[in-house]
């Protein structure tokens, strides 16, 4: 059997952490042949709760779980880490301006980026889940100049999964009938789920829907605002579905997609006019532990307008954290 992979989860005592850790330990993150060492990184007041989760992890007697460490120390938490899931973040609270939110998260993701830079393994892969995910990833990346930039990614896989489920429901097909349905831009209501390159049972998805009014006025807001809909219904933000998407994101990054498209927010290389460097969602394929942005797609005017809007939002966030000296 392979040697254990070190997986760090920040915010391990939170609700996504609780939905995530057992699935990682059971082999769903990296595959059934890869043992894991889990590193649970929390702030001091939450360490006891993280210890409780560790007791339960132990009680599952997962054959692939080789070790559990719990710490509030960043150097320890990222020491030798191969996969970092940055989940813990500062949520927006009443009266908080966007700049305050970005600054508060800078206080979390900058030191975490520094610690990843100094202590993680050479093959470190980072997925940022904590919101605002794209820009938090940018902050961590900027604080880790020795780590290749492309190792910092943010999560739009939950948005992709939502987009698949809503389209499948509309067309009364199984989700497996859908391919190449990707999210572009920011993990925010401005995101763009692109039906023009998606396929349903081999047919173009926009043609299969054949209803631009539904696409624009129902589908896009439904997918884009699904996070708020969940918060309204549960009184808490999505947890199990977010953990599920994090598993999907990393599993596909590590194990390859065999030519299938998936959505990942990754540092732009300037493709499709998205300014180089911002962490924006694209359709990607993965192989051998690396991803590539799908190239050569023709973007129609409708899509270009939507992509421009969500990218402008990301540029605004980038500029705000630049003003704060974070990137
Ligand atoms: P939660 O409040 O239940 O848990 C967050 C945990 O993070 C807490 O245990 C807290 O102690 C910990 N934490 C705070 N600061 C930390 C730090 N500096 N280091 C380590 N741990 C720290 O929240 P949750 O429901 O688990 O959600 C976590 C984040 O994920 C939120 O920002 C949420 O908005 C985001 N989220 C993103 C997506 C997505 O699709 N990208 C989806 C759902 C939720
Ligand atoms: C989601 O998409 O479910 C979350 O990002 C919502 C949130 O604000 O935590």
PDB file of N, CA, C and O and ligand atoms in Angstrom, residues 9-18 41-43 45-46 74 86-91 105 107-109 112 128-133 136 154-159 162 187 236-239 242 245, ligand 1:
ATOM      1  N   UNK A   9      -7.284  19.936   7.127  1.00  0.00           N
ATOM      2  CA  UNK A   9      -8.602  20.571   6.999  1.00  0.00           C
ATOM      3  C   UNK A   9      -8.664  21.707   8.017  1.00  0.00           C
ATOM      4  O   UNK A   9      -8.558  21.462   9.228  1.00  0.00           O
ATOM      5  N   UNK A  10      -8.820  22.942   7.538  1.00  0.00           N
ATOM      6  CA  UNK A  10      -9.005  24.053   8.479  1.00  0.00           C
ATOM      7  C   UNK A  10     -10.495  24.211   8.750  1.00  0.00           C
ATOM      8  O   UNK A  10     -11.331  23.841   7.932  1.00  0.00           O
ATOM      9  N   UNK A  11     -10.822  24.746   9.911  1.00  0.00           N
ATOM     10  CA  UNK A  11     -12.241  24.834  10.278  1.00  0.00           C
ATOM     11  C   UNK A  11     -12.820  23.450  10.500  1.00  0.00           C
ATOM     12  O   UNK A  11     -14.001  23.206  10.275  1.00  0.00           O
ATOM     13  N   UNK A  12     -11.955  22.544  10.991  1.00  0.00           N
ATOM     14  CA  UNK A  12     -12.326  21.126  11.086  1.00  0.00           C
ATOM     15  C   UNK A  12     -13.491  20.883  12.030  1.00  0.00           C
ATOM     16  O   UNK A  12     -14.217  19.898  11.883  1.00  0.00           O
ATOM     17  N   UNK A  13     -13.701  21.787  12.992  1.00  0.00           N
ATOM     18  CA  UNK A  13     -14.799  21.583  13.952  1.00  0.00           C
ATOM     19  C   UNK A  13     -16.109  22.216  13.480  1.00  0.00           C
ATOM     20  O   UNK A  13     -17.118  22.154  14.173  1.00  0.00           O
ATOM     21  N   UNK A  14     -16.090  22.816  12.300  1.00  0.00           N
ATOM     22  CA  UNK A  14     -17.304  23.452  11.788  1.00  0.00           C
ATOM     23  C   UNK A  14     -18.210  22.441  11.107  1.00  0.00           C
ATOM     24  O   UNK A  14     -17.924  21.244  11.061  1.00  0.00           O
ATOM     25  N   UNK A  15     -19.308  22.954  10.552  1.00  0.00           N
ATOM     26  CA  UNK A  15     -20.285  22.007   9.998  1.00  0.00           C
ATOM     27  C   UNK A  15     -19.801  21.344   8.701  1.00  0.00           C
ATOM     28  O   UNK A  15     -20.052  20.157   8.495  1.00  0.00           O
ATOM     29  N   UNK A  16     -19.079  22.068   7.863  1.00  0.00           N
ATOM     30  CA  UNK A  16     -18.543  21.396   6.666  1.00  0.00           C
ATOM     31  C   UNK A  16     -17.479  20.382   7.099  1.00  0.00           C
ATOM     32  O   UNK A  16     -17.427  19.257   6.602  1.00  0.00           O
ATOM     33  N   UNK A  17     -16.651  20.799   8.056  1.00  0.00           N
ATOM     34  CA  UNK A  17     -15.617  19.888   8.571  1.00  0.00           C
ATOM     35  C   UNK A  17     -16.221  18.562   9.011  1.00  0.00           C
ATOM     36  O   UNK A  17     -15.701  17.480   8.687  1.00  0.00           O
ATOM     37  N   UNK A  18     -17.329  18.647   9.713  1.00  0.00           N
ATOM     38  CA  UNK A  18     -17.949  17.415  10.229  1.00  0.00           C
ATOM     39  C   UNK A  18     -18.467  16.525   9.090  1.00  0.00           C
ATOM     40  O   UNK A  18     -18.440  15.300   9.190  1.00  0.00           O
ATOM     41  N   UNK A  41      -6.999  21.518  11.717  1.00  0.00           N
ATOM     42  CA  UNK A  41      -6.506  22.826  12.138  1.00  0.00           C
ATOM     43  C   UNK A  41      -7.692  23.693  12.552  1.00  0.00           C
ATOM     44  O   UNK A  41      -8.611  23.899  11.759  1.00  0.00           O
ATOM     45  N   UNK A  42      -7.649  24.170  13.770  1.00  0.00           N
ATOM     46  CA  UNK A  42      -8.758  24.976  14.306  1.00  0.00           C
ATOM     47  C   UNK A  42      -8.200  26.134  15.113  1.00  0.00           C
ATOM     48  O   UNK A  42      -7.017  26.180  15.418  1.00  0.00           O
ATOM     49  N   UNK A  43      -9.078  27.054  15.458  1.00  0.00           N
ATOM     50  CA  UNK A  43      -8.677  28.093  16.415  1.00  0.00           C
ATOM     51  C   UNK A  43      -8.838  27.508  17.823  1.00  0.00           C
ATOM     52  O   UNK A  43      -9.618  26.564  18.020  1.00  0.00           O
ATOM     53  N   UNK A  45     -10.443  28.119  20.624  1.00  0.00           N
ATOM     54  CA  UNK A  45     -11.715  27.813  21.290  1.00  0.00           C
ATOM     55  C   UNK A  45     -12.448  26.594  20.705  1.00  0.00           C
ATOM     56  O   UNK A  45     -13.321  26.033  21.366  1.00  0.00           O
ATOM     57  N   UNK A  46     -12.066  26.202  19.508  1.00  0.00           N
ATOM     58  CA  UNK A  46     -12.772  25.083  18.861  1.00  0.00           C
ATOM     59  C   UNK A  46     -11.981  23.776  18.925  1.00  0.00           C
ATOM     60  O   UNK A  46     -12.416  22.755  18.386  1.00  0.00           O
ATOM     61  N   UNK A  74      -0.208  26.902  13.110  1.00  0.00           N
ATOM     62  CA  UNK A  74      -0.187  26.839  11.643  1.00  0.00           C
ATOM     63  C   UNK A  74       0.988  26.014  11.114  1.00  0.00           C
ATOM     64  O   UNK A  74       0.843  25.252  10.160  1.00  0.00           O
ATOM     65  N   UNK A  86      -8.990  24.443   2.789  1.00  0.00           N
ATOM     66  CA  UNK A  86      -9.113  25.635   3.631  1.00  0.00           C
ATOM     67  C   UNK A  86     -10.595  26.000   3.736  1.00  0.00           C
ATOM     68  O   UNK A  86     -11.159  26.647   2.857  1.00  0.00           O
ATOM     69  N   UNK A  87     -11.185  25.525   4.812  1.00  0.00           N
ATOM     70  CA  UNK A  87     -12.638  25.646   4.990  1.00  0.00           C
ATOM     71  C   UNK A  87     -12.993  26.770   5.974  1.00  0.00           C
ATOM     72  O   UNK A  87     -13.928  27.520   5.759  1.00  0.00           O
ATOM     73  N   UNK A  88     -12.240  26.882   7.050  1.00  0.00           N
ATOM     74  CA  UNK A  88     -12.545  27.888   8.082  1.00  0.00           C
ATOM     75  C   UNK A  88     -12.350  29.289   7.532  1.00  0.00           C
ATOM     76  O   UNK A  88     -11.337  29.594   6.906  1.00  0.00           O
ATOM     77  N   UNK A  89     -13.332  30.150   7.729  1.00  0.00           N
ATOM     78  CA  UNK A  89     -13.249  31.525   7.238  1.00  0.00           C
ATOM     79  C   UNK A  89     -14.091  32.406   8.142  1.00  0.00           C
ATOM     80  O   UNK A  89     -14.846  31.919   8.974  1.00  0.00           O
ATOM     81  N   UNK A  90     -13.936  33.705   7.945  1.00  0.00           N
ATOM     82  CA  UNK A  90     -14.709  34.656   8.742  1.00  0.00           C
ATOM     83  C   UNK A  90     -15.993  34.951   7.980  1.00  0.00           C
ATOM     84  O   UNK A  90     -15.954  35.515   6.894  1.00  0.00           O
ATOM     85  N   UNK A  91     -17.148  34.577   8.521  1.00  0.00           N
ATOM     86  CA  UNK A  91     -18.391  34.864   7.800  1.00  0.00           C
ATOM     87  C   UNK A  91     -18.754  36.336   7.871  1.00  0.00           C
ATOM     88  O   UNK A  91     -18.323  37.052   8.775  1.00  0.00           O
ATOM     89  N   UNK A 105     -10.761  38.211   6.438  1.00  0.00           N
ATOM     90  CA  UNK A 105     -10.298  36.956   5.848  1.00  0.00           C
ATOM     91  C   UNK A 105      -8.818  37.009   5.486  1.00  0.00           C
ATOM     92  O   UNK A 105      -8.131  35.988   5.522  1.00  0.00           O
ATOM     93  N   UNK A 107      -6.724  38.248   7.383  1.00  0.00           N
ATOM     94  CA  UNK A 107      -6.097  37.878   8.654  1.00  0.00           C
ATOM     95  C   UNK A 107      -6.038  36.370   8.862  1.00  0.00           C
ATOM     96  O   UNK A 107      -5.278  35.876   9.694  1.00  0.00           O
ATOM     97  N   UNK A 108      -6.831  35.629   8.122  1.00  0.00           N
ATOM     98  CA  UNK A 108      -6.817  34.153   8.204  1.00  0.00           C
ATOM     99  C   UNK A 108      -5.974  33.559   7.067  1.00  0.00           C
ATOM    100  O   UNK A 108      -5.093  32.725   7.284  1.00  0.00           O
ATOM    101  N   UNK A 109      -6.248  33.987   5.833  1.00  0.00           N
ATOM    102  CA  UNK A 109      -5.654  33.299   4.679  1.00  0.00           C
ATOM    103  C   UNK A 109      -4.211  33.724   4.389  1.00  0.00           C
ATOM    104  O   UNK A 109      -3.461  32.946   3.794  1.00  0.00           O
ATOM    105  N   UNK A 112      -2.074  31.618   6.749  1.00  0.00           N
ATOM    106  CA  UNK A 112      -2.157  30.221   6.285  1.00  0.00           C
ATOM    107  C   UNK A 112      -1.317  30.025   5.019  1.00  0.00           C
ATOM    108  O   UNK A 112      -0.632  29.011   4.870  1.00  0.00           O
ATOM    109  N   UNK A 128      -9.606  26.081  -1.635  1.00  0.00           N
ATOM    110  CA  UNK A 128     -10.238  27.019  -0.700  1.00  0.00           C
ATOM    111  C   UNK A 128     -11.757  26.906  -0.828  1.00  0.00           C
ATOM    112  O   UNK A 128     -12.318  27.042  -1.925  1.00  0.00           O
ATOM    113  N   UNK A 129     -12.388  26.633   0.308  1.00  0.00           N
ATOM    114  CA  UNK A 129     -13.850  26.524   0.384  1.00  0.00           C
ATOM    115  C   UNK A 129     -14.433  27.740   1.099  1.00  0.00           C
ATOM    116  O   UNK A 129     -15.493  28.246   0.747  1.00  0.00           O
ATOM    117  N   UNK A 130     -13.715  28.225   2.106  1.00  0.00           N
ATOM    118  CA  UNK A 130     -14.202  29.345   2.927  1.00  0.00           C
ATOM    119  C   UNK A 130     -14.401  30.595   2.091  1.00  0.00           C
ATOM    120  O   UNK A 130     -13.545  30.968   1.285  1.00  0.00           O
ATOM    121  N   UNK A 131     -15.523  31.248   2.279  1.00  0.00           N
ATOM    122  CA  UNK A 131     -15.888  32.415   1.461  1.00  0.00           C
ATOM    123  C   UNK A 131     -15.285  33.720   1.967  1.00  0.00           C
ATOM    124  O   UNK A 131     -15.045  33.850   3.161  1.00  0.00           O
ATOM    125  N   UNK A 132     -15.075  34.698   1.064  1.00  0.00           N
ATOM    126  CA  UNK A 132     -15.230  34.637  -0.389  1.00  0.00           C
ATOM    127  C   UNK A 132     -14.104  33.794  -1.004  1.00  0.00           C
ATOM    128  O   UNK A 132     -12.948  34.235  -1.037  1.00  0.00           O
ATOM    129  N   UNK A 133     -14.472  32.599  -1.478  1.00  0.00           N
ATOM    130  CA  UNK A 133     -13.488  31.549  -1.749  1.00  0.00           C
ATOM    131  C   UNK A 133     -12.440  31.960  -2.798  1.00  0.00           C
ATOM    132  O   UNK A 133     -11.239  31.736  -2.597  1.00  0.00           O
ATOM    133  N   UNK A 136     -10.136  34.594  -1.266  1.00  0.00           N
ATOM    134  CA  UNK A 136      -9.338  34.015  -0.178  1.00  0.00           C
ATOM    135  C   UNK A 136      -8.203  33.158  -0.762  1.00  0.00           C
ATOM    136  O   UNK A 136      -7.083  33.147  -0.232  1.00  0.00           O
ATOM    137  N   UNK A 154     -10.021  27.357  -5.952  1.00  0.00           N
ATOM    138  CA  UNK A 154     -11.197  27.602  -5.102  1.00  0.00           C
ATOM    139  C   UNK A 154     -12.377  26.805  -5.646  1.00  0.00           C
ATOM    140  O   UNK A 154     -12.363  26.351  -6.803  1.00  0.00           O
ATOM    141  N   UNK A 155     -13.376  26.652  -4.792  1.00  0.00           N
ATOM    142  CA  UNK A 155     -14.438  25.692  -5.098  1.00  0.00           C
ATOM    143  C   UNK A 155     -15.642  26.316  -5.804  1.00  0.00           C
ATOM    144  O   UNK A 155     -16.305  27.189  -5.253  1.00  0.00           O
ATOM    145  N   UNK A 156     -15.897  25.828  -7.006  1.00  0.00           N
ATOM    146  CA  UNK A 156     -17.168  26.118  -7.686  1.00  0.00           C
ATOM    147  C   UNK A 156     -17.858  24.806  -8.071  1.00  0.00           C
ATOM    148  O   UNK A 156     -18.813  24.806  -8.832  1.00  0.00           O
ATOM    149  N   UNK A 157     -17.363  23.711  -7.500  1.00  0.00           N
ATOM    150  CA  UNK A 157     -17.944  22.411  -7.847  1.00  0.00           C
ATOM    151  C   UNK A 157     -19.365  22.253  -7.282  1.00  0.00           C
ATOM    152  O   UNK A 157     -20.213  21.596  -7.883  1.00  0.00           O
ATOM    153  N   UNK A 158     -19.612  22.907  -6.133  1.00  0.00           N
ATOM    154  CA  UNK A 158     -20.977  22.856  -5.602  1.00  0.00           C
ATOM    155  C   UNK A 158     -21.927  23.546  -6.580  1.00  0.00           C
ATOM    156  O   UNK A 158     -23.039  23.072  -6.826  1.00  0.00           O
ATOM    157  N   UNK A 159     -21.476  24.647  -7.148  1.00  0.00           N
ATOM    158  CA  UNK A 159     -22.292  25.358  -8.136  1.00  0.00           C
ATOM    159  C   UNK A 159     -22.522  24.481  -9.365  1.00  0.00           C
ATOM    160  O   UNK A 159     -23.622  24.429  -9.916  1.00  0.00           O
ATOM    161  N   UNK A 162     -25.035  21.830  -8.471  1.00  0.00           N
ATOM    162  CA  UNK A 162     -26.373  22.435  -8.448  1.00  0.00           C
ATOM    163  C   UNK A 162     -26.895  22.649  -9.861  1.00  0.00           C
ATOM    164  O   UNK A 162     -28.071  22.405 -10.157  1.00  0.00           O
ATOM    165  N   UNK A 187     -17.541  32.335  -7.232  1.00  0.00           N
ATOM    166  CA  UNK A 187     -18.521  31.613  -6.410  1.00  0.00           C
ATOM    167  C   UNK A 187     -19.373  32.658  -5.694  1.00  0.00           C
ATOM    168  O   UNK A 187     -19.138  33.008  -4.542  1.00  0.00           O
ATOM    169  N   UNK A 236     -28.756  27.717   8.274  1.00  0.00           N
ATOM    170  CA  UNK A 236     -27.288  27.552   8.257  1.00  0.00           C
ATOM    171  C   UNK A 236     -26.895  27.280   6.817  1.00  0.00           C
ATOM    172  O   UNK A 236     -27.708  26.768   6.032  1.00  0.00           O
ATOM    173  N   UNK A 237     -25.647  27.590   6.474  1.00  0.00           N
ATOM    174  CA  UNK A 237     -25.266  27.418   5.075  1.00  0.00           C
ATOM    175  C   UNK A 237     -25.028  25.942   4.767  1.00  0.00           C
ATOM    176  O   UNK A 237     -24.894  25.109   5.668  1.00  0.00           O
ATOM    177  N   UNK A 238     -25.020  25.660   3.487  1.00  0.00           N
ATOM    178  CA  UNK A 238     -24.892  24.274   3.018  1.00  0.00           C
ATOM    179  C   UNK A 238     -23.661  23.634   3.646  1.00  0.00           C
ATOM    180  O   UNK A 238     -22.607  24.263   3.742  1.00  0.00           O
ATOM    181  N   UNK A 239     -23.799  22.392   4.056  1.00  0.00           N
ATOM    182  CA  UNK A 239     -22.665  21.735   4.709  1.00  0.00           C
ATOM    183  C   UNK A 239     -22.353  20.402   4.022  1.00  0.00           C
ATOM    184  O   UNK A 239     -21.263  20.222   3.475  1.00  0.00           O
ATOM    185  N   UNK A 242     -21.678  20.962   0.387  1.00  0.00           N
ATOM    186  CA  UNK A 242     -20.393  21.643   0.201  1.00  0.00           C
ATOM    187  C   UNK A 242     -19.245  20.655   0.408  1.00  0.00           C
ATOM    188  O   UNK A 242     -18.281  20.625  -0.374  1.00  0.00           O
ATOM    189  N   UNK A 245     -18.962  18.441  -2.576  1.00  0.00           N
ATOM    190  CA  UNK A 245     -18.328  19.099  -3.719  1.00  0.00           C
ATOM    191  C   UNK A 245     -16.813  19.201  -3.520  1.00  0.00           C
ATOM    192  O   UNK A 245     -16.044  19.074  -4.488  1.00  0.00           O
TER     193      UNK A 245
HETATM  194  P1  LIG B   1     -18.775  26.938  10.462  1.00  0.00           P
HETATM  195  O1  LIG B   1     -18.950  28.283  11.077  1.00  0.00           O
HETATM  196  O2  LIG B   1     -19.674  25.816  10.864  1.00  0.00           O
HETATM  197  O3  LIG B   1     -17.282  26.444  10.710  1.00  0.00           O
HETATM  198  C1  LIG B   1     -16.181  27.250  10.474  1.00  0.00           C
HETATM  199  C2  LIG B   1     -15.069  26.749  11.353  1.00  0.00           C
HETATM  200  O4  LIG B   1     -13.890  27.446  10.998  1.00  0.00           O
HETATM  201  C3  LIG B   1     -15.315  26.978  12.843  1.00  0.00           C
HETATM  202  O5  LIG B   1     -15.164  25.764  13.549  1.00  0.00           O
HETATM  203  C4  LIG B   1     -14.234  27.991  13.239  1.00  0.00           C
HETATM  204  O6  LIG B   1     -13.746  27.782  14.553  1.00  0.00           O
HETATM  205  C5  LIG B   1     -13.180  27.680  12.186  1.00  0.00           C
HETATM  206  N1  LIG B   1     -12.225  28.760  11.968  1.00  0.00           N
HETATM  207  C6  LIG B   1     -12.425  30.092  11.983  1.00  0.00           C
HETATM  208  N2  LIG B   1     -11.280  30.745  11.787  1.00  0.00           N
HETATM  209  C7  LIG B   1     -10.317  29.813  11.644  1.00  0.00           C
HETATM  210  C8  LIG B   1      -8.916  29.881  11.439  1.00  0.00           C
HETATM  211  N3  LIG B   1      -8.273  31.060  11.366  1.00  0.00           N
HETATM  212  N4  LIG B   1      -8.238  28.727  11.361  1.00  0.00           N
HETATM  213  C9  LIG B   1      -8.850  27.536  11.462  1.00  0.00           C
HETATM  214  N5  LIG B   1     -10.187  27.414  11.672  1.00  0.00           N
HETATM  215  C10 LIG B   1     -10.909  28.547  11.757  1.00  0.00           C
HETATM  216  O7  LIG B   1     -18.817  27.191   8.886  1.00  0.00           O
HETATM  217  P2  LIG B   1     -19.078  26.117   7.724  1.00  0.00           P
HETATM  218  O8  LIG B   1     -20.538  25.981   7.517  1.00  0.00           O
HETATM  219  O9  LIG B   1     -18.269  24.908   7.969  1.00  0.00           O
HETATM  220  O10 LIG B   1     -18.544  26.937   6.465  1.00  0.00           O
HETATM  221  C11 LIG B   1     -17.196  27.259   6.340  1.00  0.00           C
HETATM  222  C12 LIG B   1     -16.975  28.204   5.170  1.00  0.00           C
HETATM  223  O11 LIG B   1     -17.327  27.587   3.947  1.00  0.00           O
HETATM  224  C13 LIG B   1     -17.804  29.488   5.232  1.00  0.00           C
HETATM  225  O12 LIG B   1     -16.967  30.556   4.814  1.00  0.00           O
HETATM  226  C14 LIG B   1     -18.890  29.265   4.200  1.00  0.00           C
HETATM  227  O13 LIG B   1     -19.405  30.475   3.698  1.00  0.00           O
HETATM  228  C15 LIG B   1     -18.096  28.512   3.168  1.00  0.00           C
HETATM  229  N6  LIG B   1     -18.871  27.754   2.164  1.00  0.00           N
HETATM  230  C16 LIG B   1     -18.379  27.745   0.885  1.00  0.00           C
HETATM  231  C17 LIG B   1     -19.045  27.043  -0.093  1.00  0.00           C
HETATM  232  C18 LIG B   1     -18.524  27.012  -1.511  1.00  0.00           C
HETATM  233  O14 LIG B   1     -19.221  26.457  -2.375  1.00  0.00           O
HETATM  234  N7  LIG B   1     -17.355  27.553  -1.839  1.00  0.00           N
HETATM  235  C19 LIG B   1     -20.209  26.353   0.219  1.00  0.00           C
HETATM  236  C20 LIG B   1     -20.674  26.364   1.534  1.00  0.00           C
HETATM  237  C21 LIG B   1     -19.990  27.084   2.509  1.00  0.00           C
END
